[in-house]
Amino acid sequence: MDEYKRIKGTQDIYGSEIDYWNQVEKTAKSILEKYAFKELRTPIIEPTELFNRGIGNETDIVKKEMYTFEDKGGRSITLRPEGTAPAVRAYIENSMINSGLPIKLFYFGPMFRYEKPQSGRLRQFHQFGAEIFGSDYPLADAEIIIMLNNILSSVGLRNYRLKINSVGCPKCRAEYRKALKEYFGKYLGEMCEDCQSRYEKNPMRLLDCKVQKDKEYAREAPSILDYLCEECRDHFANVKKYLDLSHVIYEVDSRIVRGLDYYTKTAFEFEHLDLGAQAVIAGGGRYDGLVEEIGGPSTPSVGFGMGVERVILAMKAEKVQFLCENDVDVYIVHSGKGTEEQALELTSKLRSDGIKAYISVVKRNMSGQFKHANKIGARLSIVIGEDELTNNFYTVKNMVTGDQSQVEKEWVTDIIKEKLEGI
RNA sequence: GUGGUUAUAGUUCAGCGGUAGAACGCCUGACUGUGGAUCAGGAUGUCGUGGGUUCAAAUCCCACUAGCCACCCCA
């Protein structure tokens, strides 16, 4: 029996699975850098208070999903449930403002949320995220969305859609809440229990209810978009204009309400069409009040978070193909007295010439070495046996066609490189 | 946190009261300097854990744990 098992909601990532991860990480990173975002690495643990303040005490994340514990010094520590609050903390703590605004940062790493696992939902999951600190300009919102769209499509995804909304600023939202409560007040008695409690806590969530009957009430509910102040309305119009100009297709959905309290104005979600219940592969928005909330100077900002596991699920659902480099170019097969030393030297030489060379680190006869070479997908093999040793040449074999040829020692690297080109 | 469902070899699964099976994978050989195809052998499980019923439990009952899926919520 296995004595030790993975913690619930965590995964070991290995084998062919890791190819998907490398593909996503590689393309995301290269695009992020193309847009001049610079990587930020923050600790996985943070003071609990950062999230209480940043995400909001009333959110589900803070109320029931945080991995919080006390360290030996009696401090309350939390495993980060998301990346924005830590990024903001780092921005303030390191006075990044002094290197000139805006600051464009991206991050990648594990996040932790104590939830019941299901498809597309884990207790330890991974996010790519990016933030632009110090711009209230709609072009910043647009850049974030365009870039994210760019990442998703570059990773090979097609079957997804973008939904955007404006959740307004504290000024217009207050008006809107009042209107919502007035509207739903009439039907409250007939609505589900959850909605009854949402009514007081977070009336905007009423729009989001999945209960069929409630959905119908929600359809007729007043829209935030009719309550936006002039500034918010202009901002939203401009964001949409830039998306149109960039040929990014979107759908305005006034029911999008994000689960983190810090969002203002722009809020958006990328939803994949072939996924189960957890279909949001990325989301984000503007958070003009957050930096100040956490103790920094007023700094309007926008960002996104993208769930790597969900993106990979989507890639599989769409059967996305991608090139994945061979682990081994050349397998050095050796057999007979004195060949081992030669084989080792040759392997080292090829490796320093930039070729992925493999020498068996397990004792195997010639047949066994070929079998293994085949199994690990080596494209070529080089044989060093007694013949080769006495007559001073190498035998190079194409593992796909089975062709073999004799090669003068001094030309191996060139010939190997040439042959690899042709496969 | 709530609900549904599942748990047998490395993997996918069959067996559903009488002392563990298949396929694939893995290892060995046919092939003493050659892999992939074929053929022949072989290894591997306290049948998720703990309890109960029974002469007898992988099989029936209960609890727990874990996986999957959905709700809630989110990436």
Short mmCIF file of C-alpha atoms (C1' of nucleotides) in Angstrom, two decimals:
data_model
loop_
_atom_site.label_atom_id
_atom_site.label_comp_id
_atom_site.label_asym_id
_atom_site.label_seq_id
_atom_site.Cartn_x
_atom_site.Cartn_y
_atom_site.Cartn_z
CA MET A 1 0.00 0.00 0.00
CA ASP A 2 1.12 3.50 -0.73
CA GLU A 3 1.93 5.03 2.57
CA TYR A 4 2.10 8.62 1.46
CA LYS A 5 -0.34 10.22 -0.89
CA ARG A 6 -0.75 13.59 -2.48
CA ILE A 7 -2.60 16.19 -0.49
CA LYS A 8 -6.20 16.47 -1.65
CA GLY A 9 -6.54 18.80 -4.60
CA THR A 10 -2.87 18.78 -5.60
CA GLN A 11 -1.18 17.16 -8.58
CA ASP A 12 2.10 15.64 -9.68
CA ILE A 13 2.94 16.94 -13.12
CA TYR A 14 5.21 14.70 -15.18
CA GLY A 15 5.54 12.72 -18.37
CA SER A 16 3.53 13.94 -21.35
CA GLU A 17 1.67 16.35 -19.09
CA ILE A 18 4.77 18.45 -18.62
CA ASP A 19 4.89 19.12 -22.38
CA TYR A 20 1.64 21.07 -22.10
CA TRP A 21 3.03 23.07 -19.20
CA ASN A 22 6.22 23.93 -21.03
CA GLN A 23 4.25 24.94 -24.07
CA VAL A 24 1.99 27.27 -22.08
CA GLU A 25 4.81 28.72 -20.00
CA LYS A 26 7.03 29.29 -23.01
CA THR A 27 4.45 31.04 -25.15
CA ALA A 28 2.96 33.08 -22.32
CA LYS A 29 6.34 34.29 -21.19
CA SER A 30 7.52 35.24 -24.64
CA ILE A 31 4.36 37.24 -25.33
CA LEU A 32 4.45 38.94 -21.94
CA GLU A 33 8.00 39.99 -22.65
CA LYS A 34 7.07 41.22 -26.10
CA TYR A 35 4.66 43.60 -24.42
CA ALA A 36 7.51 44.72 -22.14
CA PHE A 37 6.25 43.14 -18.94
CA LYS A 38 8.94 42.14 -16.51
CA GLU A 39 8.74 39.15 -14.23
CA LEU A 40 8.01 39.57 -10.55
CA ARG A 41 8.55 36.74 -8.11
CA THR A 42 7.00 37.09 -4.71
CA PRO A 43 6.91 34.67 -1.79
CA ILE A 44 4.19 32.05 -1.66
CA ILE A 45 3.43 33.03 1.93
CA GLU A 46 2.22 36.47 2.93
CA PRO A 47 0.78 38.03 6.06
CA THR A 48 -2.88 37.07 6.26
CA GLU A 49 -3.88 40.67 6.68
CA LEU A 50 -2.73 41.48 3.14
CA PHE A 51 -5.50 39.35 1.69
CA ASN A 52 -8.13 40.35 4.22
CA ARG A 53 -7.56 43.93 3.25
CA GLY A 54 -6.83 43.47 -0.42
CA ILE A 55 -9.40 40.94 -1.55
CA GLY A 56 -12.09 41.96 0.89
CA ASN A 57 -13.31 40.41 4.13
CA GLU A 58 -16.70 39.57 2.69
CA THR A 59 -15.46 37.55 -0.29
CA ASP A 60 -15.64 33.75 -0.35
CA ILE A 61 -11.91 33.56 -0.86
CA VAL A 62 -11.19 35.29 2.41
CA LYS A 63 -14.11 33.92 4.35
CA LYS A 64 -13.63 30.24 3.68
CA GLU A 65 -10.92 29.42 1.19
CA MET A 66 -7.62 30.58 2.61
CA TYR A 67 -4.83 28.32 3.82
CA THR A 68 -3.99 30.22 6.96
CA PHE A 69 -1.76 29.12 9.82
CA GLU A 70 0.26 30.54 12.65
CA ASP A 71 4.04 30.35 12.45
CA LYS A 72 6.35 29.78 15.41
CA GLY A 73 6.51 33.47 16.07
CA GLY A 74 2.75 33.66 16.44
CA ARG A 75 2.24 35.52 13.14
CA SER A 76 -0.75 34.71 10.96
CA ILE A 77 0.54 33.50 7.60
CA THR A 78 -1.47 32.69 4.47
CA LEU A 79 -0.58 30.74 1.33
CA ARG A 80 -1.41 33.20 -1.42
CA PRO A 81 -4.83 32.57 -2.97
CA GLU A 82 -4.18 34.96 -5.85
CA GLY A 83 -1.42 37.08 -7.30
CA THR A 84 -2.59 40.65 -7.42
CA ALA A 85 -2.47 41.55 -3.74
CA PRO A 86 1.12 40.26 -3.37
CA ALA A 87 2.13 42.13 -6.52
CA VAL A 88 0.66 45.31 -5.10
CA ARG A 89 2.42 44.72 -1.81
CA ALA A 90 5.74 44.25 -3.63
CA TYR A 91 5.12 47.34 -5.72
CA ILE A 92 4.60 49.46 -2.62
CA GLU A 93 7.23 47.86 -0.43
CA ASN A 94 9.98 48.24 -3.02
CA SER A 95 8.95 51.77 -3.97
CA MET A 96 8.75 50.76 -7.59
CA ILE A 97 6.99 54.04 -8.23
CA ASN A 98 10.46 55.60 -8.21
CA SER A 99 11.48 53.84 -11.39
CA GLY A 100 8.75 55.74 -13.21
CA LEU A 101 5.17 54.86 -14.02
CA PRO A 102 3.70 52.79 -15.45
CA ILE A 103 5.19 49.61 -14.04
CA LYS A 104 4.38 46.49 -16.02
CA LEU A 105 4.86 43.21 -14.21
CA PHE A 106 3.96 39.58 -14.76
CA TYR A 107 4.08 36.58 -12.48
CA PHE A 108 3.68 32.84 -12.68
CA GLY A 109 3.32 30.40 -9.84
CA PRO A 110 1.17 28.30 -7.56
CA MET A 111 -1.86 29.67 -5.75
CA PHE A 112 -3.78 27.98 -2.96
CA ARG A 113 -7.44 27.88 -2.17
CA TYR A 114 -9.12 25.50 0.26
CA GLU A 115 -11.96 24.29 -1.93
CA LYS A 116 -13.54 20.99 -2.79
CA PRO A 117 -11.76 19.82 -5.93
CA GLN A 118 -13.55 19.13 -9.19
CA SER A 119 -12.80 19.40 -12.87
CA GLY A 120 -10.77 22.59 -13.36
CA ARG A 121 -10.58 23.31 -9.69
CA LEU A 122 -7.71 22.40 -7.40
CA ARG A 123 -6.41 23.41 -4.03
CA GLN A 124 -3.01 24.15 -5.49
CA PHE A 125 -3.30 25.61 -8.97
CA HIS A 126 -1.15 27.86 -11.11
CA GLN A 127 -1.68 31.26 -12.56
CA PHE A 128 0.01 33.51 -15.01
CA GLY A 129 -0.86 37.08 -14.26
CA ALA A 130 0.11 40.56 -15.33
CA GLU A 131 -0.42 43.99 -13.83
CA ILE A 132 0.00 47.53 -15.08
CA PHE A 133 0.47 49.91 -12.16
CA GLY A 134 -0.05 53.63 -12.58
CA SER A 135 -2.31 54.13 -15.54
CA ASP A 136 -5.94 55.17 -15.58
CA TYR A 137 -5.83 55.30 -19.35
CA PRO A 138 -8.23 52.95 -21.19
CA LEU A 139 -5.36 51.92 -23.43
CA ALA A 140 -3.93 50.08 -20.44
CA ASP A 141 -7.13 48.04 -20.00
CA ALA A 142 -7.12 47.31 -23.71
CA GLU A 143 -3.50 46.25 -23.73
CA ILE A 144 -4.10 43.78 -20.93
CA ILE A 145 -7.04 42.22 -22.73
CA ILE A 146 -5.40 42.19 -26.14
CA MET A 147 -2.28 40.60 -24.73
CA LEU A 148 -4.25 37.95 -22.88
CA ASN A 149 -6.19 37.18 -26.05
CA ASN A 150 -2.88 36.93 -27.83
CA ILE A 151 -1.59 34.42 -25.29
CA LEU A 152 -4.69 32.25 -25.46
CA SER A 153 -4.73 32.11 -29.23
CA SER A 154 -0.97 31.54 -29.44
CA VAL A 155 -1.30 28.58 -27.17
CA GLY A 156 -3.62 27.18 -29.84
CA LEU A 157 -7.04 27.93 -28.33
CA ARG A 158 -9.91 28.96 -30.60
CA ASN A 159 -13.14 27.97 -28.96
CA TYR A 160 -13.43 30.63 -26.29
CA ARG A 161 -15.10 33.97 -25.89
CA LEU A 162 -14.43 37.20 -24.11
CA LYS A 163 -17.04 38.87 -21.98
CA ILE A 164 -16.51 42.39 -20.71
CA ASN A 165 -18.35 44.69 -18.41
CA SER A 166 -17.85 47.81 -16.38
CA VAL A 167 -18.58 47.54 -12.69
CA GLY A 168 -18.24 51.30 -12.29
CA CYS A 169 -16.48 53.25 -9.60
CA PRO A 170 -17.52 53.56 -5.95
CA LYS A 171 -19.62 56.58 -6.91
CA CYS A 172 -21.82 55.04 -9.56
CA ARG A 173 -21.91 51.64 -7.93
CA ALA A 174 -23.64 53.05 -4.87
CA GLU A 175 -26.43 54.33 -7.10
CA TYR A 176 -26.68 51.03 -8.85
CA ARG A 177 -26.87 48.98 -5.68
CA LYS A 178 -29.74 51.09 -4.55
CA ALA A 179 -31.57 50.48 -7.83
CA LEU A 180 -30.88 46.75 -7.67
CA LYS A 181 -32.23 46.41 -4.16
CA GLU A 182 -35.30 48.30 -5.15
CA TYR A 183 -35.87 45.97 -8.10
CA PHE A 184 -35.15 42.65 -6.40
CA GLY A 185 -36.97 43.70 -3.23
CA LYS A 186 -40.24 42.99 -5.04
CA TYR A 187 -39.37 39.35 -5.81
CA LEU A 188 -37.16 38.50 -2.87
CA GLY A 189 -39.74 36.29 -1.21
CA GLU A 190 -39.83 34.00 -4.26
CA MET A 191 -36.08 33.73 -4.74
CA CYS A 192 -33.62 31.08 -3.53
CA GLU A 193 -32.06 31.14 -0.09
CA ASP A 194 -28.66 32.15 -1.40
CA CYS A 195 -30.19 35.13 -3.09
CA GLN A 196 -31.91 36.18 0.10
CA SER A 197 -28.56 36.50 1.81
CA ARG A 198 -26.89 38.04 -1.23
CA TYR A 199 -29.48 40.77 -1.16
CA GLU A 200 -27.92 42.36 1.87
CA LYS A 201 -24.30 41.32 1.47
CA ASN A 202 -23.63 41.79 -2.22
CA PRO A 203 -26.67 42.60 -4.31
CA MET A 204 -24.64 42.48 -7.53
CA ARG A 205 -24.32 38.74 -7.05
CA LEU A 206 -28.07 38.40 -7.50
CA LEU A 207 -27.45 38.86 -11.20
CA ASP A 208 -25.25 35.84 -11.27
CA CYS A 209 -27.60 33.27 -9.73
CA LYS A 210 -27.77 29.90 -11.52
CA VAL A 211 -31.28 28.99 -10.35
CA GLN A 212 -33.55 29.01 -13.38
CA LYS A 213 -36.35 31.04 -11.84
CA ASP A 214 -33.94 33.61 -10.41
CA LYS A 215 -32.24 33.92 -13.77
CA GLU A 216 -35.50 35.18 -15.17
CA TYR A 217 -35.81 37.87 -12.55
CA ALA A 218 -32.19 38.79 -13.18
CA ARG A 219 -32.80 39.18 -16.90
CA GLU A 220 -35.15 42.08 -16.31
CA ALA A 221 -32.99 43.67 -13.62
CA PRO A 222 -31.49 47.10 -14.13
CA SER A 223 -28.09 47.06 -15.79
CA ILE A 224 -25.00 48.62 -14.25
CA LEU A 225 -24.28 50.09 -17.65
CA ASP A 226 -27.25 52.44 -17.29
CA TYR A 227 -25.91 53.74 -14.01
CA LEU A 228 -22.32 54.49 -14.94
CA CYS A 229 -21.10 58.01 -14.29
CA GLU A 230 -19.79 59.96 -17.22
CA GLU A 231 -16.17 59.13 -16.54
CA CYS A 232 -16.82 55.40 -16.25
CA ARG A 233 -18.98 55.44 -19.34
CA ASP A 234 -16.30 57.16 -21.41
CA HIS A 235 -13.67 54.83 -20.12
CA PHE A 236 -15.69 51.77 -21.06
CA ALA A 237 -16.47 53.18 -24.50
CA ASN A 238 -12.80 53.72 -25.17
CA VAL A 239 -11.79 50.26 -24.03
CA LYS A 240 -14.35 48.82 -26.42
CA LYS A 241 -13.12 51.08 -29.20
CA TYR A 242 -9.54 49.85 -28.79
CA LEU A 243 -10.67 46.24 -28.75
CA ASP A 244 -12.63 46.81 -31.96
CA LEU A 245 -9.62 48.43 -33.55
CA SER A 246 -7.53 45.42 -32.60
CA HIS A 247 -10.11 42.98 -33.95
CA VAL A 248 -10.63 41.40 -30.56
CA ILE A 249 -14.13 39.99 -30.47
CA TYR A 250 -16.04 40.46 -27.25
CA GLU A 251 -19.49 40.42 -25.85
CA VAL A 252 -20.70 42.97 -23.33
CA ASP A 253 -22.26 41.13 -20.41
CA SER A 254 -23.54 43.37 -17.69
CA ARG A 255 -23.97 40.39 -15.38
CA ILE A 256 -20.26 39.80 -14.97
CA VAL A 257 -19.40 40.39 -11.38
CA ARG A 258 -15.98 39.34 -10.24
CA GLY A 259 -15.50 37.65 -6.93
CA LEU A 260 -12.86 39.97 -5.63
CA ASP A 261 -13.95 43.23 -4.11
CA TYR A 262 -11.20 45.37 -5.54
CA TYR A 263 -12.42 45.69 -9.12
CA THR A 264 -13.51 49.03 -10.55
CA LYS A 265 -14.59 49.98 -14.05
CA THR A 266 -13.42 47.25 -16.46
CA ALA A 267 -14.07 43.62 -15.57
CA PHE A 268 -13.67 40.77 -18.01
CA GLU A 269 -13.64 37.00 -18.31
CA PHE A 270 -12.43 34.60 -20.95
CA GLU A 271 -14.66 31.57 -21.01
CA HIS A 272 -13.92 28.35 -22.83
CA LEU A 273 -16.83 26.64 -24.57
CA ASP A 274 -15.74 23.01 -24.23
CA LEU A 275 -15.08 22.98 -20.50
CA GLY A 276 -17.33 21.78 -17.69
CA ALA A 277 -18.65 23.92 -14.91
CA GLN A 278 -15.35 25.73 -14.35
CA ALA A 279 -15.15 27.35 -17.75
CA VAL A 280 -13.44 30.64 -16.95
CA ILE A 281 -9.87 30.22 -18.11
CA ALA A 282 -8.79 33.78 -17.37
CA GLY A 283 -10.23 36.89 -15.83
CA GLY A 284 -9.30 40.30 -14.60
CA GLY A 285 -10.03 43.95 -14.60
CA ARG A 286 -9.18 47.35 -13.27
CA TYR A 287 -8.57 48.03 -9.61
CA ASP A 288 -8.08 51.74 -9.09
CA GLY A 289 -8.50 51.66 -5.33
CA LEU A 290 -6.42 48.66 -4.34
CA VAL A 291 -2.95 50.17 -4.05
CA GLU A 292 -4.27 52.86 -1.76
CA GLU A 293 -6.26 50.32 0.23
CA ILE A 294 -3.06 48.43 0.94
CA GLY A 295 -1.26 51.55 2.04
CA GLY A 296 0.36 52.95 -1.08
CA PRO A 297 -0.23 56.16 -2.99
CA SER A 298 -3.33 56.27 -5.17
CA THR A 299 -2.32 54.23 -8.22
CA PRO A 300 -4.88 53.24 -10.82
CA SER A 301 -4.06 49.78 -12.17
CA VAL A 302 -5.30 46.89 -14.34
CA GLY A 303 -4.42 43.23 -14.53
CA PHE A 304 -5.42 39.69 -15.32
CA GLY A 305 -5.00 36.19 -13.98
CA MET A 306 -4.97 33.10 -16.16
CA GLY A 307 -5.45 29.56 -14.84
CA VAL A 308 -2.81 27.31 -16.34
CA GLU A 309 -4.58 24.04 -15.46
CA ARG A 310 -7.78 25.27 -17.09
CA VAL A 311 -5.95 26.44 -20.19
CA ILE A 312 -4.40 22.99 -20.48
CA LEU A 313 -7.81 21.36 -20.03
CA ALA A 314 -9.06 23.58 -22.84
CA MET A 315 -6.10 22.65 -25.06
CA LYS A 316 -6.93 18.99 -24.56
CA ALA A 317 -10.61 19.59 -25.24
CA GLU A 318 -9.68 21.28 -28.51
CA LYS A 319 -7.03 18.65 -29.27
CA VAL A 320 -4.42 21.35 -29.75
CA GLN A 321 -1.28 20.02 -31.41
CA PHE A 322 2.11 21.50 -30.74
CA LEU A 323 5.67 20.68 -31.52
CA CYS A 324 7.44 19.16 -28.67
CA GLU A 325 11.15 18.71 -28.85
CA ASN A 326 12.71 15.27 -28.73
CA ASP A 327 14.38 14.41 -25.48
CA VAL A 328 17.20 12.64 -27.27
CA ASP A 329 18.91 13.33 -30.60
CA VAL A 330 21.56 10.65 -30.52
CA TYR A 331 21.95 7.49 -28.47
CA ILE A 332 25.52 6.32 -28.09
CA VAL A 333 25.55 2.53 -28.23
CA HIS A 334 28.70 0.83 -27.12
CA SER A 335 29.76 -2.75 -26.73
CA GLY A 336 33.06 -4.48 -26.18
CA LYS A 337 36.27 -3.95 -24.34
CA GLY A 338 37.49 -0.38 -24.20
CA THR A 339 34.46 1.11 -25.95
CA GLU A 340 32.95 2.58 -22.84
CA GLU A 341 35.64 5.23 -22.48
CA GLN A 342 35.29 6.24 -26.14
CA ALA A 343 31.53 6.37 -25.84
CA LEU A 344 31.71 8.60 -22.80
CA GLU A 345 34.12 10.96 -24.54
CA LEU A 346 31.98 11.12 -27.64
CA THR A 347 28.84 11.78 -25.59
CA SER A 348 30.52 14.70 -23.84
CA LYS A 349 31.78 16.10 -27.12
CA LEU A 350 28.37 15.95 -28.77
CA ARG A 351 26.72 17.53 -25.76
CA SER A 352 29.14 20.42 -25.77
CA ASP A 353 28.40 20.83 -29.47
CA GLY A 354 24.75 21.32 -28.55
CA ILE A 355 23.42 17.88 -29.38
CA LYS A 356 21.17 15.97 -27.00
CA ALA A 357 23.27 12.87 -26.58
CA TYR A 358 22.37 9.89 -24.42
CA ILE A 359 24.60 7.20 -23.02
CA SER A 360 23.12 4.36 -21.04
CA VAL A 361 23.80 4.77 -17.37
CA VAL A 362 22.52 1.29 -16.80
CA LYS A 363 24.36 -1.84 -17.87
CA ARG A 364 22.82 -3.14 -21.10
CA ASN A 365 24.01 -5.26 -23.97
CA MET A 366 23.87 -3.91 -27.50
CA SER A 367 20.40 -5.18 -28.20
CA GLY A 368 19.19 -3.71 -24.94
CA GLN A 369 20.72 -0.36 -25.79
CA PHE A 370 18.96 -0.25 -29.14
CA LYS A 371 15.70 -1.21 -27.54
CA HIS A 372 16.08 1.54 -25.02
CA ALA A 373 17.10 4.06 -27.71
CA ASN A 374 13.95 3.22 -29.56
CA LYS A 375 11.83 3.48 -26.47
CA ILE A 376 12.99 6.93 -25.51
CA GLY A 377 12.60 8.18 -29.06
CA ALA A 378 16.22 8.76 -30.06
CA ARG A 379 16.35 9.84 -33.70
CA LEU A 380 19.87 8.62 -34.38
CA SER A 381 22.28 6.28 -32.74
CA ILE A 382 26.04 5.95 -32.97
CA VAL A 383 27.59 2.56 -32.54
CA ILE A 384 30.99 2.10 -31.00
CA GLY A 385 32.03 -1.54 -31.04
CA GLU A 386 35.25 -3.40 -31.50
CA ASP A 387 35.21 -2.89 -35.28
CA GLU A 388 34.87 0.83 -34.89
CA LEU A 389 37.58 0.86 -32.28
CA THR A 390 40.18 -0.95 -34.33
CA ASN A 391 39.37 0.70 -37.66
CA ASN A 392 38.81 4.16 -36.24
CA PHE A 393 35.33 5.15 -37.36
CA TYR A 394 31.80 5.47 -36.01
CA THR A 395 28.66 3.80 -37.29
CA VAL A 396 25.72 6.15 -37.44
CA LYS A 397 22.25 4.69 -37.64
CA ASN A 398 19.02 6.44 -38.51
CA MET A 399 16.51 5.03 -36.05
CA VAL A 400 13.55 5.91 -38.22
CA THR A 401 14.65 4.29 -41.47
CA GLY A 402 17.19 1.86 -40.08
CA ASP A 403 19.90 3.03 -42.50
CA GLN A 404 23.46 2.80 -41.29
CA SER A 405 26.64 4.43 -42.49
CA GLN A 406 30.26 4.66 -41.49
CA VAL A 407 31.52 8.06 -40.48
CA GLU A 408 35.00 9.42 -39.98
CA LYS A 409 35.49 10.46 -36.40
CA GLU A 410 36.47 14.05 -37.02
CA TRP A 411 33.24 14.79 -38.90
CA VAL A 412 30.73 13.28 -36.46
CA THR A 413 29.25 16.50 -35.16
CA ASP A 414 28.71 17.93 -38.64
CA ILE A 415 27.25 14.75 -39.99
CA ILE A 416 25.00 14.27 -36.99
CA LYS A 417 23.71 17.82 -37.27
CA GLU A 418 23.12 17.37 -40.97
CA LYS A 419 21.23 14.12 -40.45
CA LEU A 420 19.12 15.59 -37.67
CA GLU A 421 18.02 18.35 -40.04
CA GLY A 422 16.71 15.76 -42.42
CA ILE A 423 14.57 13.86 -39.93
"C1'" G B 1 -19.34 23.30 3.23
"C1'" U B 2 -23.62 20.24 0.50
"C1'" G B 3 -24.96 16.35 -3.00
"C1'" G B 4 -24.21 12.29 -6.69
"C1'" U B 5 -20.78 8.53 -8.10
"C1'" U B 6 -16.46 5.40 -7.93
"C1'" A B 7 -12.27 2.68 -5.43
"C1'" U B 8 -9.21 -4.79 -7.94
"C1'" A B 9 -1.64 -5.33 -11.14
"C1'" G B 10 2.21 0.51 -13.46
"C1'" U B 11 -2.50 1.87 -16.66
"C1'" U B 12 -7.67 0.75 -18.44
"C1'" C B 13 -11.05 -2.55 -16.64
"C1'" A B 14 -13.63 -7.74 -15.90
"C1'" G B 15 -14.90 -10.83 -11.58
"C1'" C B 16 -20.14 -9.58 -7.49
"C1'" G B 17 -20.20 -15.21 -1.43
"C1'" G B 18 -15.97 -20.59 -2.04
"C1'" U B 19 -8.51 -19.52 -1.54
"C1'" A B 20 -7.16 -13.23 -7.65
"C1'" G B 21 -8.14 -12.37 -14.07
"C1'" A B 22 -7.69 -9.88 -19.22
"C1'" A B 23 -5.65 -6.19 -22.34
"C1'" C B 24 -1.86 -2.71 -22.73
"C1'" G B 25 2.76 -1.57 -20.47
"C1'" C B 26 7.30 -3.66 -18.09
"C1'" C B 27 11.36 -7.57 -17.98
"C1'" U B 28 13.68 -12.01 -20.52
"C1'" G B 29 14.44 -14.98 -24.81
"C1'" A B 30 13.93 -16.47 -30.29
"C1'" C B 31 18.38 -12.67 -32.66
"C1'" U B 32 26.35 -14.37 -28.85
"C1'" G B 33 27.30 -6.36 -33.35
"C1'" U B 34 21.29 -3.89 -34.00
"C1'" G B 35 15.71 -1.46 -31.89
"C1'" G B 36 10.65 -0.77 -33.96
"C1'" A B 37 6.67 -5.92 -36.32
"C1'" U B 38 5.81 -11.15 -34.66
"C1'" C B 39 6.12 -15.33 -31.38
"C1'" A B 40 7.30 -17.75 -26.57
"C1'" G B 41 8.09 -17.16 -21.48
"C1'" G B 42 8.23 -14.07 -16.75
"C1'" A B 43 7.44 -10.46 -12.67
"C1'" U B 44 3.85 -7.46 -10.25
"C1'" G B 45 -1.68 -7.11 -6.09
"C1'" U B 46 -2.24 -8.07 2.26
"C1'" C B 47 -8.85 -6.45 -4.29
"C1'" G B 48 -8.51 2.05 -0.77
"C1'" U B 49 -8.45 1.81 5.12
"C1'" G B 50 -11.00 0.11 9.56
"C1'" G B 51 -14.91 -2.59 11.53
"C1'" G B 52 -19.32 -5.97 11.06
"C1'" U B 53 -22.33 -10.37 8.97
"C1'" U B 54 -20.87 -15.52 7.49
"C1'" C B 55 -18.07 -22.05 8.14
"C1'" A B 56 -16.12 -18.77 4.15
"C1'" A B 57 -15.94 -11.70 1.92
"C1'" A B 58 -12.62 -8.46 -3.61
"C1'" U B 59 -17.91 -9.84 -3.64
"C1'" C B 60 -23.09 -8.33 1.46
"C1'" C B 61 -23.59 -4.17 5.53
"C1'" C B 62 -21.52 0.29 8.20
"C1'" A B 63 -17.88 4.07 8.93
"C1'" C B 64 -13.68 6.63 7.24
"C1'" U B 65 -10.34 8.23 3.42
"C1'" A B 66 -9.32 9.40 -1.55
"C1'" G B 67 -10.66 10.11 -6.86
"C1'" C B 68 -14.23 11.91 -10.36
"C1'" C B 69 -18.58 15.10 -11.34
"C1'" A B 70 -22.06 18.90 -9.91
"C1'" C B 71 -23.77 22.93 -6.42
"C1'" C B 72 -21.50 27.17 -4.05
"C1'" C B 73 -17.53 30.07 -5.78
"C1'" C B 74 -13.63 30.94 -8.98
"C1'" A B 75 -8.44 30.34 -12.27
#
